[in-house]
């Protein structure tokens, strides 16, 4: 089922208070929460000790940090600690979550009907680039969960989705919650407390929104367990719980007034936000096209330009005449844009069709055969790309003035590949299809849905061995993350997919960690972070994917993802 509106806190409270025997107990809990939040707010506004943050994310992962990727990736994924602010003198008055004690009363809520709640105990009037501490308290509650469901080691029992959303800009900032380091967070039937330090860079007044997706490890369909129904549980979020970000000196480098002064983007994983194109203080034709809601993706630290596909193809012919692409149907959709020079799903009428919104597998497409496992696509700036059909041609070299893409279609490294993905690799890739300047590797979408973590780890090691054997150190490797997943469980027979939001995130992290540990010191690695692009969309826009079991990004988002790739390769 689709998730309820995350603005519907009143609906949750009304349903609870309609049970007379619980009214006074719940009222007492709510009063305690509000009083504690007010006291913590007053206490947090006084000068305190500031600890040096330790940034860690998939963007700055160091190969020596985690030797056991499955035990370490949780801390890497959730500890997205920002560096100290150079913009605001208020930062010294703020304290991070690690500085702020947790009231003992949070751990001892015994009423099973008490709602989970969000609190922001730090200073809630901050400057641009400052952080706030967000906590979520999930009281113990009998779930009736079959004990086979359990999280991965060092990951949360509960899947809690929380965003901070700007009231005016509608900028949506995900809160990457992590379990507080307390032994009680390791018990299935205990109260669980999660927290995150969230950096805010756009001037606005922010409100928290969110809900609990799953309890008791139900988010992790490991080892063939069936997906649990998606029945979100709303969080109690006080109306007073706002965060105000101000820029009194008008000095923010993230101001839209200064966006066109930023350097062009040269990385594939730049963080950003979605902004209404109609409210931009500059001409939108200079930036990538908007999505289906008139929103445009703008990175914070660099500028995306709208690159014509003809220019990109010319860039490929000059700088990257040979590329190898390994991926699933999400890469196929990206290739449809590339080979048609952007004309696939270009018009407003086309964008309303099912192939552009979700499933394009049966769509008639003349540039290449979507059913082929392996193909060569020759690209030129004038006519775009076409599948090579001349079997007598030399597959290892690119025709003059053109670019060539070898596309290997797979279902990740999962058992769903027929034949097994490694059958082709065992024959040698570069000996048959040439040595590429760039190899794009896309994983996780099928792996999180159909493979166990053990199978994925084993198969990924095998893939790394093949890459180390076949590909020259000069070949740059682009890791395309799995698509962001949200707001539903899959019950579509016969191939029920076992993915969830957290499961996809953890598989993504393991994917990146494994490549970094093997090649981080010897090869050029780049993370094509398509997951963040979707995660940063407003919740209602993300929720549109609930009727797409394949979890494909719609064509307008594919266009944005491609522009990120094109800018990074050719700027």
Coordinates of C-alpha atoms in Angstrom, one line a residue:
X1 CA 0.0 0.0 0.0
X2 CA 1.1 3.6 -0.4
X3 CA 2.3 5.4 2.6
X4 CA 0.0 7.9 4.3
X5 CA 0.6 11.7 4.1
X6 CA 3.5 12.6 6.3
X7 CA 1.6 15.7 7.2
X8 CA -1.1 13.7 8.9
X9 CA 0.2 13.8 12.5
X10 CA -3.3 14.8 13.7
X11 CA -4.8 11.7 12.2
X12 CA -2.4 9.5 14.2
X13 CA -3.2 11.3 17.5
X14 CA -6.9 11.2 16.9
X15 CA -6.9 7.5 16.3
X16 CA -4.9 7.0 19.6
X17 CA -7.0 9.4 21.7
X18 CA -10.2 7.8 20.6
X19 CA -9.4 4.9 23.0
X20 CA -10.6 6.3 26.3
X21 CA -8.4 4.2 28.6
X22 CA -5.3 5.6 27.0
X23 CA -6.0 9.3 26.9
X24 CA -4.4 10.4 30.1
X25 CA -1.4 8.1 29.7
X26 CA -0.7 9.4 26.2
X27 CA -1.4 13.0 27.3
X28 CA 1.2 12.6 30.1
X29 CA 3.8 11.2 27.6
X30 CA 3.2 14.1 25.2
X31 CA 3.5 16.7 28.0
X32 CA 6.8 15.2 29.2
X33 CA 8.2 15.2 25.6
X34 CA 7.2 18.9 25.0
X35 CA 8.6 20.0 28.4
X36 CA 11.9 18.1 27.8
X37 CA 12.2 19.6 24.3
X38 CA 11.8 23.1 25.7
X39 CA 14.3 22.6 28.5
X40 CA 16.8 21.0 26.1
X41 CA 16.3 24.0 23.7
X42 CA 17.1 26.5 26.5
X43 CA 20.1 24.5 27.6
X44 CA 21.4 24.1 24.0
X45 CA 21.4 27.8 23.4
X46 CA 24.1 28.4 26.0
X47 CA 27.8 28.1 25.0
X48 CA 29.0 24.5 25.1
X49 CA 31.9 22.3 24.1
X50 CA 32.3 21.7 20.4
X51 CA 33.9 18.5 19.3
X52 CA 35.8 18.2 16.1
X53 CA 33.6 16.4 13.6
X54 CA 34.9 13.3 11.8
X55 CA 33.4 13.3 8.3
X56 CA 32.7 9.9 6.8
X57 CA 30.6 9.1 3.8
X58 CA 30.7 7.2 0.5
X59 CA 32.2 10.3 -1.0
X60 CA 35.4 10.3 1.1
X61 CA 35.7 6.7 2.0
X62 CA 39.3 5.7 2.9
X63 CA 40.2 2.1 1.9
X64 CA 42.0 1.5 5.2
X65 CA 39.1 2.4 7.4
X66 CA 36.9 -0.7 7.2
X67 CA 38.3 -4.1 6.6
X68 CA 35.0 -5.9 7.2
X69 CA 32.8 -4.0 4.9
X70 CA 29.5 -5.5 6.2
X71 CA 30.2 -4.5 9.8
X72 CA 31.7 -1.1 8.9
X73 CA 29.4 0.2 6.2
X74 CA 26.6 1.2 8.6
X75 CA 28.7 3.7 10.5
X76 CA 30.1 5.0 7.2
X77 CA 26.6 5.4 5.7
X78 CA 25.0 7.1 8.7
X79 CA 27.9 9.2 10.0
X80 CA 27.6 11.9 7.3
X81 CA 29.2 14.5 9.6
X82 CA 29.8 17.8 7.9
X83 CA 33.0 19.8 8.4
X84 CA 33.0 22.9 10.6
X85 CA 31.2 25.9 9.2
X86 CA 33.3 28.9 8.1
X87 CA 30.2 31.0 7.5
X88 CA 28.4 31.3 10.9
X89 CA 29.6 32.5 14.2
X90 CA 26.7 30.7 15.8
X91 CA 28.3 27.3 15.3
X92 CA 30.2 27.6 18.6
X93 CA 26.9 27.8 20.5
X94 CA 25.6 24.6 18.9
X95 CA 26.2 21.1 20.1
X96 CA 26.3 17.9 18.1
X97 CA 24.2 14.9 19.1
X98 CA 27.3 13.4 20.8
X99 CA 27.4 16.4 23.1
X100 CA 23.8 16.3 24.2
X101 CA 22.7 13.8 26.8
X102 CA 19.7 11.6 26.3
X103 CA 17.1 11.9 29.1
X104 CA 16.7 8.6 31.0
X105 CA 13.0 8.9 30.6
X106 CA 13.3 8.3 26.9
X107 CA 14.5 4.8 27.5
X108 CA 11.9 3.9 30.1
X109 CA 8.6 4.7 28.2
X110 CA 6.6 1.5 29.1
X111 CA 3.2 2.3 27.6
X112 CA 3.0 0.2 24.4
X113 CA 0.6 2.7 22.9
X114 CA 3.0 5.6 23.3
X115 CA 3.8 7.1 19.9
X116 CA 7.3 7.3 18.6
X117 CA 8.4 10.9 18.4
X118 CA 11.0 13.3 16.9
X119 CA 13.0 15.8 19.0
X120 CA 15.6 18.4 18.1
X121 CA 17.5 19.1 21.3
X122 CA 20.1 21.5 19.8
X123 CA 19.9 25.2 19.0
X124 CA 17.1 25.6 16.4
X125 CA 18.1 29.0 15.2
X126 CA 21.2 28.5 13.1
X127 CA 23.2 29.9 10.3
X128 CA 23.9 28.6 6.8
X129 CA 26.0 25.5 6.8
X130 CA 25.4 24.8 10.5
X131 CA 24.0 21.5 11.9
X132 CA 21.1 20.5 14.1
X133 CA 20.8 17.3 16.1
X134 CA 17.7 15.3 15.2
X135 CA 16.6 12.4 17.4
X136 CA 13.9 9.8 17.1
X137 CA 12.6 7.8 20.0
X138 CA 10.8 4.5 19.2
X139 CA 9.3 3.1 22.4
X140 CA 9.2 -0.7 22.7
X141 CA 6.1 -2.2 21.1
X142 CA 5.1 -5.8 20.6
X143 CA 5.1 -6.3 16.8
X144 CA 4.4 -10.0 16.4
X145 CA 7.3 -10.2 14.1
X146 CA 8.5 -13.7 13.2
X147 CA 12.0 -13.9 14.7
X148 CA 13.7 -14.8 11.4
X149 CA 13.6 -11.1 10.5
X150 CA 16.6 -9.3 11.8
X151 CA 18.8 -6.4 10.7
X152 CA 22.4 -6.8 9.5
X153 CA 25.0 -6.4 12.2
X154 CA 25.4 -2.8 13.5
X155 CA 22.3 -1.6 11.7
X156 CA 19.0 -0.4 13.1
X157 CA 16.1 -2.7 14.1
X158 CA 13.6 0.0 12.9
X159 CA 13.5 1.7 9.5
X160 CA 12.7 5.3 10.2
X161 CA 12.3 7.8 7.4
X162 CA 12.6 11.4 8.4
X163 CA 13.1 14.6 6.3
X164 CA 13.6 18.2 7.2
X165 CA 11.5 20.3 4.7
X166 CA 11.7 24.0 4.0
X167 CA 8.4 25.7 4.4
X168 CA 9.0 28.2 1.6
X169 CA 11.6 26.6 -0.7
X170 CA 10.3 23.0 -0.2
X171 CA 13.9 21.9 -0.1
X172 CA 13.9 18.4 1.4
X173 CA 16.9 17.2 3.4
X174 CA 17.0 13.5 4.4
X175 CA 17.9 12.7 8.0
X176 CA 20.3 9.8 8.0
X177 CA 19.6 8.4 11.4
X178 CA 21.9 6.0 13.2
X179 CA 21.4 4.0 16.3
X180 CA 22.7 5.7 19.5
X181 CA 25.6 3.8 20.9
X182 CA 23.8 2.1 23.7
X183 CA 23.4 -1.6 24.4
X184 CA 19.7 -1.2 24.6
X185 CA 19.6 -0.4 20.9
X186 CA 20.8 -3.9 20.2
X187 CA 17.8 -5.6 21.8
X188 CA 14.8 -6.4 19.6
X189 CA 12.1 -5.6 22.2
X190 CA 13.8 -2.5 23.8
X191 CA 13.1 1.1 23.2
X192 CA 15.3 2.3 20.4
X193 CA 16.8 5.8 19.9
X194 CA 18.3 7.1 16.7
X195 CA 20.0 10.3 15.9
X196 CA 21.8 12.3 13.2
X197 CA 23.6 15.7 12.8
X198 CA 21.9 17.3 9.8
X199 CA 23.6 20.1 7.9
X200 CA 21.3 22.8 6.5
X201 CA 22.5 25.1 3.7
X202 CA 19.4 26.8 2.3
X203 CA 17.8 29.8 4.2
X204 CA 14.3 28.7 5.3
X205 CA 12.2 27.5 8.2
X206 CA 12.3 23.7 8.3
X207 CA 9.9 21.2 9.8
X208 CA 10.5 17.5 10.4
X209 CA 8.2 15.0 8.6
X210 CA 8.4 11.3 8.6
X211 CA 7.2 7.9 9.8
X212 CA 8.4 4.4 10.8
X213 CA 8.5 2.1 7.8
X214 CA 9.2 -1.1 9.6
X215 CA 10.0 -2.4 13.1
X216 CA 11.8 -5.5 14.4
X217 CA 14.1 -5.9 11.4
X218 CA 11.2 -6.3 9.0
X219 CA 12.9 -4.1 6.4
X220 CA 15.5 -6.8 5.8
X221 CA 14.1 -9.7 3.7
X222 CA 17.2 -11.8 3.9
X223 CA 17.5 -15.4 2.9
X224 CA 14.2 -15.7 1.0
X225 CA 12.0 -14.1 3.6
X226 CA 8.8 -12.6 2.1
X227 CA 8.4 -8.8 2.1
X228 CA 6.3 -7.5 5.0
X229 CA 3.3 -5.3 4.2
X230 CA 4.2 -1.7 4.1
X231 CA 2.1 -0.2 6.9
X232 CA 3.8 3.1 8.0
X233 CA 3.5 4.2 11.6
X234 CA 3.4 8.0 11.9
X235 CA 5.7 9.8 14.3
X236 CA 4.6 12.4 16.8
X237 CA 6.1 15.7 15.7
X238 CA 5.3 18.8 17.7
X239 CA 4.1 21.9 15.8
X240 CA 6.8 23.9 17.7
X241 CA 9.5 21.7 16.3
X242 CA 11.0 24.0 13.6
X243 CA 14.5 25.0 12.6
X244 CA 15.2 28.5 11.3
X245 CA 18.2 29.0 9.0
X246 CA 19.2 32.6 8.4
X247 CA 21.8 34.5 6.5
X248 CA 21.8 38.0 7.9
X249 CA 24.9 39.1 6.0
X250 CA 23.7 37.6 2.7
X251 CA 27.0 35.8 2.4
X252 CA 26.0 32.3 1.7
X253 CA 27.8 30.6 -1.2
X254 CA 24.7 28.4 -1.7
X255 CA 22.4 31.4 -2.5
X256 CA 20.7 30.9 -5.8
X257 CA 21.8 34.5 -6.6
X258 CA 25.4 33.1 -6.8
X259 CA 24.6 29.8 -8.4
X260 CA 25.8 30.8 -11.9
X261 CA 29.2 31.9 -10.4
X262 CA 30.0 28.4 -9.2
X263 CA 32.6 26.3 -11.1
X264 CA 31.2 23.7 -13.5
X265 CA 30.6 20.2 -12.0
X266 CA 33.3 17.6 -12.5
X267 CA 32.2 15.0 -10.0
X268 CA 29.4 12.4 -10.1
X269 CA 28.4 12.6 -6.5
X270 CA 27.9 16.3 -5.7
X271 CA 25.2 16.9 -3.1
X272 CA 22.4 19.2 -4.0
X273 CA 18.7 20.1 -3.7
X274 CA 15.6 20.4 -5.9
X275 CA 14.4 23.9 -6.5
X276 CA 11.3 25.3 -8.3
X277 CA 12.5 26.4 -11.8
X278 CA 9.9 29.2 -11.8
X279 CA 11.6 30.8 -8.8
X280 CA 15.1 30.9 -10.1
X281 CA 16.8 34.3 -10.3
X282 CA 18.5 33.3 -13.6
X283 CA 17.4 31.9 -17.0
X284 CA 16.6 28.2 -16.5
X285 CA 17.8 27.3 -20.1
X286 CA 21.3 27.3 -18.7
X287 CA 20.7 24.4 -16.4
X288 CA 19.3 20.8 -16.9
X289 CA 15.6 20.4 -17.6
X290 CA 13.1 20.2 -14.8
X291 CA 11.3 17.1 -13.5
X292 CA 7.6 16.5 -13.9
X293 CA 6.9 18.9 -11.1
X294 CA 8.9 21.8 -12.5
X295 CA 11.8 21.2 -10.1
X296 CA 15.4 21.4 -11.1
X297 CA 18.4 19.6 -9.5
X298 CA 21.1 22.2 -8.4
X299 CA 24.3 20.9 -6.7
X300 CA 25.6 23.1 -3.8
X301 CA 29.3 23.2 -4.6
X302 CA 29.3 23.3 -8.4
X303 CA 27.1 24.2 -11.4
X304 CA 25.4 21.8 -13.8
X305 CA 25.1 23.2 -17.3
X306 CA 22.6 21.8 -19.8
X307 CA 24.8 19.8 -22.1
X308 CA 23.5 18.9 -25.5
X309 CA 23.7 15.2 -26.4
X310 CA 25.5 16.1 -29.6
X311 CA 28.2 17.9 -27.6
X312 CA 28.5 14.9 -25.2
X313 CA 28.8 12.5 -28.1
X314 CA 31.5 14.6 -29.6
X315 CA 33.3 14.7 -26.3
X316 CA 33.1 10.9 -26.2
X317 CA 34.6 10.6 -29.6
X318 CA 37.5 12.9 -28.7
X319 CA 38.2 11.8 -25.1
X320 CA 36.4 8.5 -24.4
X321 CA 36.1 6.7 -27.7
X322 CA 35.6 3.3 -26.0
X323 CA 33.4 2.6 -23.0
X324 CA 32.1 -0.5 -21.3
X325 CA 28.7 -0.4 -19.5
X326 CA 27.5 -3.2 -17.2
X327 CA 24.1 -2.8 -15.8
X328 CA 20.4 -3.5 -15.7
X329 CA 17.3 -1.8 -17.2
X330 CA 18.1 1.5 -15.5
X331 CA 21.2 1.7 -17.6
X332 CA 19.1 0.7 -20.6
X333 CA 16.9 3.7 -20.0
X334 CA 20.0 6.0 -19.8
X335 CA 21.2 4.6 -23.1
X336 CA 17.8 5.3 -24.7
X337 CA 18.4 9.0 -23.9
X338 CA 22.0 8.9 -25.2
X339 CA 21.4 7.0 -28.4
X340 CA 18.4 9.2 -29.4
X341 CA 20.4 12.4 -28.6
X342 CA 17.9 13.1 -25.8
X343 CA 14.7 12.6 -27.9
X344 CA 13.5 9.5 -26.1
X345 CA 10.5 10.6 -23.9
X346 CA 11.2 14.2 -24.7
X347 CA 7.7 15.7 -25.2
X348 CA 5.2 16.3 -22.5
X349 CA 2.7 13.9 -24.1
X350 CA 5.3 11.1 -24.3
X351 CA 6.3 11.7 -20.7
X352 CA 2.8 10.6 -19.6
X353 CA 3.2 7.2 -21.2
X354 CA 3.9 4.1 -19.3
X355 CA 7.4 3.4 -20.8
X356 CA 8.5 6.9 -19.8
X357 CA 7.1 6.7 -16.3
X358 CA 8.1 3.2 -15.5
X359 CA 8.4 0.1 -17.7
X360 CA 9.9 0.3 -21.1
X361 CA 10.9 -3.3 -21.7
X362 CA 8.3 -4.0 -24.3
X363 CA 8.5 -0.6 -25.9
X364 CA 9.4 -0.6 -29.6
X365 CA 12.9 0.9 -29.9
X366 CA 14.9 0.9 -33.1
X367 CA 18.3 2.0 -31.9
X368 CA 19.2 -1.3 -30.2
X369 CA 17.5 -4.5 -29.2
X370 CA 16.5 -4.3 -25.5
X371 CA 16.4 -8.1 -25.2
X372 CA 20.1 -8.7 -26.0
X373 CA 22.6 -9.6 -23.3
X374 CA 25.5 -8.1 -25.1
X375 CA 25.8 -5.4 -27.8
X376 CA 28.0 -2.8 -29.3
X377 CA 26.6 0.6 -29.9
X378 CA 28.4 3.1 -32.2
X379 CA 27.7 6.8 -31.5
X380 CA 28.2 9.8 -33.7
X381 CA 27.2 13.4 -33.0
X382 CA 24.8 13.7 -35.9
X383 CA 22.7 10.6 -35.9
X384 CA 23.2 9.4 -32.3
X385 CA 23.8 5.7 -31.5
X386 CA 22.9 2.5 -33.3
X387 CA 23.6 -1.1 -32.4
X388 CA 26.4 -2.7 -34.5
X389 CA 25.0 -5.6 -36.6
X390 CA 28.0 -6.4 -38.8
X391 CA 29.4 -9.5 -37.2
X392 CA 32.5 -9.3 -39.3
X393 CA 33.5 -5.9 -37.9
X394 CA 36.5 -5.5 -35.6
X395 CA 34.9 -5.3 -32.1
X396 CA 38.1 -4.1 -30.4
X397 CA 38.5 -0.8 -32.1
X398 CA 36.3 2.3 -32.6
X399 CA 35.6 3.7 -36.1
X400 CA 37.3 7.1 -36.6
X401 CA 35.3 10.1 -35.4
X402 CA 32.8 8.0 -33.4
X403 CA 32.4 6.6 -29.9
X404 CA 31.6 3.0 -29.1
X405 CA 29.8 1.6 -26.1
X406 CA 29.8 -2.1 -25.2
X407 CA 26.7 -2.7 -23.2
X408 CA 26.4 -5.9 -21.0
X409 CA 22.9 -6.3 -19.7
X410 CA 22.7 -8.2 -16.4
X411 CA 20.4 -8.7 -13.4
X412 CA 23.2 -7.4 -11.1
X413 CA 25.2 -10.3 -9.7
X414 CA 22.1 -12.1 -8.5
X415 CA 21.1 -15.7 -9.3
X416 CA 18.5 -14.2 -11.7
X417 CA 21.1 -14.0 -14.5
X418 CA 20.5 -16.7 -17.1
X419 CA 23.2 -17.6 -18.1
X420 CA 25.3 -16.6 -15.0
X421 CA 26.9 -13.2 -15.4
X422 CA 30.5 -14.6 -15.1
X423 CA 30.2 -16.8 -18.1
X424 CA 30.9 -13.9 -20.4
X425 CA 33.6 -12.5 -18.2
X426 CA 35.5 -15.8 -18.1
X427 CA 36.0 -15.4 -21.9
X428 CA 37.8 -12.1 -21.4
X429 CA 36.2 -8.7 -21.9
X430 CA 39.0 -6.5 -23.2
X431 CA 40.3 -9.2 -25.6
X432 CA 36.9 -9.4 -27.2
X433 CA 35.6 -5.8 -26.9
X434 CA 38.7 -3.6 -26.6
X435 CA 40.3 -1.6 -23.8
X436 CA 37.9 1.2 -22.7
X437 CA 38.8 4.5 -21.2
X438 CA 35.8 4.2 -18.9
X439 CA 34.0 1.2 -17.4
X440 CA 30.5 1.9 -15.9
X441 CA 29.4 -0.7 -13.3
X442 CA 25.8 -0.6 -12.1
X443 CA 24.8 -2.9 -9.3
X444 CA 22.4 -3.3 -6.3
X445 CA 19.0 -3.0 -7.9
X446 CA 18.6 -6.7 -8.5
X447 CA 21.1 -7.7 -5.8
X448 CA 19.2 -6.1 -2.9
X449 CA 15.9 -7.6 -4.3
X450 CA 17.0 -11.2 -5.0
X451 CA 20.3 -12.0 -3.4
X452 CA 21.5 -12.5 0.1
X453 CA 24.3 -10.4 1.4
X454 CA 26.5 -13.5 1.5
X455 CA 25.9 -14.2 -2.2
X456 CA 26.4 -10.6 -3.1
X457 CA 29.7 -10.4 -1.3
X458 CA 31.0 -13.6 -2.9
X459 CA 29.9 -12.6 -6.4
X460 CA 31.3 -9.1 -6.0
X461 CA 34.7 -10.5 -5.0
X462 CA 34.6 -12.6 -8.2
X463 CA 33.8 -9.5 -10.3
X464 CA 36.6 -7.6 -8.7
X465 CA 39.0 -10.4 -9.6
X466 CA 37.9 -10.3 -13.3
X467 CA 38.2 -6.5 -13.4
X468 CA 41.7 -6.7 -11.9
X469 CA 42.7 -9.3 -14.4
X470 CA 41.2 -7.8 -17.6
X471 CA 41.1 -4.0 -17.2
X472 CA 44.2 -1.8 -17.4
X473 CA 44.9 0.4 -14.4
X474 CA 44.3 3.5 -16.7
X475 CA 40.6 2.5 -17.2
X476 CA 38.5 4.8 -15.0
X477 CA 35.7 3.0 -13.2
X478 CA 32.3 4.6 -12.6
X479 CA 30.2 2.9 -9.9
X480 CA 26.5 3.6 -10.5
X481 CA 24.6 3.1 -7.2
X482 CA 21.2 1.4 -7.0
X483 CA 18.1 3.5 -7.4
X484 CA 16.7 5.0 -4.3
X485 CA 13.8 2.9 -3.0
X486 CA 10.9 4.2 -1.1
X487 CA 7.4 3.9 0.2
X488 CA 6.3 0.3 -0.6
X489 CA 6.8 -3.4 -0.4
X490 CA 6.7 -5.6 -3.5
X491 CA 4.1 -8.4 -3.6
X492 CA 4.1 -8.9 -7.4
X493 CA 4.3 -12.6 -8.3
X494 CA 6.1 -14.6 -9.4
X495 CA 9.3 -12.6 -8.8
X496 CA 8.6 -10.8 -5.5
X497 CA 11.4 -8.3 -4.9
X498 CA 12.8 -8.2 -1.4
X499 CA 14.2 -4.7 -1.5
X500 CA 13.5 -1.8 1.0
X501 CA 14.9 1.6 1.5
X502 CA 17.5 0.6 4.1
X503 CA 18.4 -2.6 2.3
X504 CA 19.2 -0.8 -0.9
X505 CA 21.3 1.8 1.1
X506 CA 23.4 -0.9 2.8
X507 CA 24.0 -2.8 -0.4
X508 CA 25.1 0.5 -2.1
X509 CA 27.5 1.1 0.7
X510 CA 29.0 -2.4 0.5
X511 CA 29.3 -2.1 -3.3
X512 CA 31.4 1.1 -2.9
X513 CA 33.4 -0.1 0.0
X514 CA 34.4 -3.3 -1.8
X515 CA 35.7 -1.4 -4.9
X516 CA 37.5 1.2 -2.7
X517 CA 39.2 -1.5 -0.7
X518 CA 40.4 -3.3 -3.8
X519 CA 41.2 -0.4 -6.1
X520 CA 41.1 2.8 -4.1
X521 CA 44.9 3.2 -4.2
X522 CA 45.5 2.0 -7.7
X523 CA 42.6 3.1 -9.9
X524 CA 40.5 6.1 -10.6
X525 CA 37.1 5.4 -9.0
X526 CA 34.0 7.6 -9.3
X527 CA 30.6 7.2 -7.6
X528 CA 27.6 8.0 -9.9
X529 CA 25.2 8.8 -7.0
X530 CA 21.8 8.5 -8.7
X531 CA 20.3 7.5 -5.3
X532 CA 20.8 10.9 -3.7
X533 CA 19.2 12.7 -6.7
X534 CA 15.9 10.9 -6.0
X535 CA 16.2 10.8 -2.2
X536 CA 16.4 14.6 -2.2
X537 CA 13.0 15.0 -3.9
X538 CA 10.0 15.9 -1.9
X539 CA 8.3 12.9 -0.3
X540 CA 5.2 13.2 -2.4
X541 CA 7.3 13.1 -5.6
X542 CA 9.3 10.1 -4.4
X543 CA 6.0 8.4 -3.5
X544 CA 5.0 8.4 -7.2
X545 CA 7.2 5.4 -7.7
X546 CA 4.8 3.2 -5.7
X547 CA 3.1 1.9 -8.8
X548 CA 6.4 1.0 -10.5
X549 CA 7.5 -2.4 -9.1
X550 CA 10.7 -2.2 -11.2
X551 CA 11.6 0.9 -9.3
X552 CA 12.7 2.7 -12.4
X553 CA 13.3 6.5 -12.4
X554 CA 10.9 8.2 -14.7
X555 CA 12.4 9.7 -17.9
X556 CA 12.7 13.3 -16.5
X557 CA 14.9 12.0 -13.7
X558 CA 16.9 9.8 -16.1
X559 CA 17.6 13.0 -18.0
X560 CA 19.0 14.6 -14.8
X561 CA 21.1 11.6 -14.0
X562 CA 22.5 11.6 -17.5
X563 CA 23.4 15.3 -17.2
X564 CA 25.3 14.6 -14.0
X565 CA 27.3 12.0 -15.9
X566 CA 27.8 14.1 -19.0
X567 CA 29.0 17.2 -17.0
X568 CA 31.4 15.2 -14.9
X569 CA 33.0 13.5 -18.0
X570 CA 33.2 16.5 -20.3
X571 CA 33.5 19.8 -18.2

